[in-house]
PDB file of C-alpha atoms in Angstrom:
ATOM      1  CA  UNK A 829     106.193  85.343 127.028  1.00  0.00           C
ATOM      2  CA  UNK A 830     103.702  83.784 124.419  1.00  0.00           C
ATOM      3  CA  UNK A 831     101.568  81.369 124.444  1.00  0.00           C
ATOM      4  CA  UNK A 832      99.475  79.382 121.875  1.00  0.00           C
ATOM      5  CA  UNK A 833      96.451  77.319 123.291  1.00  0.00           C
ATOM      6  CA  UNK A 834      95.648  74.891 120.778  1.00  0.00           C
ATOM      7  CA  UNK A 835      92.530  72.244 121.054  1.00  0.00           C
ATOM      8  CA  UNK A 836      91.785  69.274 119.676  1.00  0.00           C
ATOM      9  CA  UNK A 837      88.482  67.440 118.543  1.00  0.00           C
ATOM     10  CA  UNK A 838      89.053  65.003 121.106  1.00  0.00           C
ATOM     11  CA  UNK A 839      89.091  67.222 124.057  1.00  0.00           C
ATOM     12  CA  UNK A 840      92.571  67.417 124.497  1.00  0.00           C
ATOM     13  CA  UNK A 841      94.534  71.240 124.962  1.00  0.00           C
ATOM     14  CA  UNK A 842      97.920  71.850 124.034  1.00  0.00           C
ATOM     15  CA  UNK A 843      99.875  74.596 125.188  1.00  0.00           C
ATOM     16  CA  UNK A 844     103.012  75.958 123.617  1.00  0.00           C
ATOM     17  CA  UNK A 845     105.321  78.765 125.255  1.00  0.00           C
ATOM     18  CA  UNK A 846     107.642  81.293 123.026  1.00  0.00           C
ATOM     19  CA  UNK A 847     110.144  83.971 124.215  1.00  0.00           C
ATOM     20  CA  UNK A 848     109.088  85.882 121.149  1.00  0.00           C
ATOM     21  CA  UNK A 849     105.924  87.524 119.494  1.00  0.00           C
ATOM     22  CA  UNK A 850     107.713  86.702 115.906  1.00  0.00           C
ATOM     23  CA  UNK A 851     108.317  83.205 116.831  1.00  0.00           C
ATOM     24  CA  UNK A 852     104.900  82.884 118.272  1.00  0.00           C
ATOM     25  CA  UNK A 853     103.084  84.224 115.404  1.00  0.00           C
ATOM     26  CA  UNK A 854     105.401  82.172 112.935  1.00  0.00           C
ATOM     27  CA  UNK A 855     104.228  78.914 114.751  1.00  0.00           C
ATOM     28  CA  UNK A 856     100.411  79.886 115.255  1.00  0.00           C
ATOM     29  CA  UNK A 857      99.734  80.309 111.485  1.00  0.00           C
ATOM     30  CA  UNK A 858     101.020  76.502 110.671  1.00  0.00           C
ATOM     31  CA  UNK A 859      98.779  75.465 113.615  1.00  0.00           C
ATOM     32  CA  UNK A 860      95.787  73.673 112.804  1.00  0.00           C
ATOM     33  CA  UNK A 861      92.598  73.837 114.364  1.00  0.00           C
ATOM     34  CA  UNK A 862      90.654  76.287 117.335  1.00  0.00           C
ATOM     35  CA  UNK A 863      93.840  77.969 119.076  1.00  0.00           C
ATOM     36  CA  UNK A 864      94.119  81.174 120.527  1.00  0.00           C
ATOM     37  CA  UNK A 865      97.322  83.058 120.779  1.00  0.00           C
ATOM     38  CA  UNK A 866      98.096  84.995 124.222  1.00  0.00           C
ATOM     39  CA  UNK A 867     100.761  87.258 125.539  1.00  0.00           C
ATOM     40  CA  UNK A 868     101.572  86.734 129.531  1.00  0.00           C
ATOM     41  CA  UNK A 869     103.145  89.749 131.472  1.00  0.00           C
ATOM     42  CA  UNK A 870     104.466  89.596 134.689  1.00  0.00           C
ATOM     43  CA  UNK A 871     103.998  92.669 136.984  1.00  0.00           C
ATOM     44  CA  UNK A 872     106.933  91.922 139.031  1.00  0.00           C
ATOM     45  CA  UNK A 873     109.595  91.138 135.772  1.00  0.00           C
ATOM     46  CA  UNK A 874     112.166  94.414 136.075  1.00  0.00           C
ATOM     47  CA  UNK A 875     112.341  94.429 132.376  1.00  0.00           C
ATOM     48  CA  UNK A 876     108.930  95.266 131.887  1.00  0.00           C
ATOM     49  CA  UNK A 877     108.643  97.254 134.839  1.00  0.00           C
ATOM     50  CA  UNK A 878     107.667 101.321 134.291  1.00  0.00           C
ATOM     51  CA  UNK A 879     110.177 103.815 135.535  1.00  0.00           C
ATOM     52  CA  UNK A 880     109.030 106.904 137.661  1.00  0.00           C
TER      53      UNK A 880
END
């Protein structure tokens, strides 16, 4: 999951979620503004757990 943290110059923080680091990236250039893009991982999501 992606998300884009976007604030405003009137205090107020918006927070978008993707699926996708292409759709993420695609949205956070036509964002305007202080934002910060972030990638959440979840240690117990089987998909991006490690096999041993």
């Amino acid at each position: 999951m992606w998300i884009i943290t976007a604030y405003s110059n009137l205090n107020d923080t918006t927070m978008f979620e993707y699926e996708n680091e292409i759709e993420a990236r695609k949205a956070f250039k036509e964002i305007q503004g202080c934002k910060i893009l972030s990638e959440v991982i979840y240690f117990n999501n089987s998909k991006s757990a490690l096999d041993v």
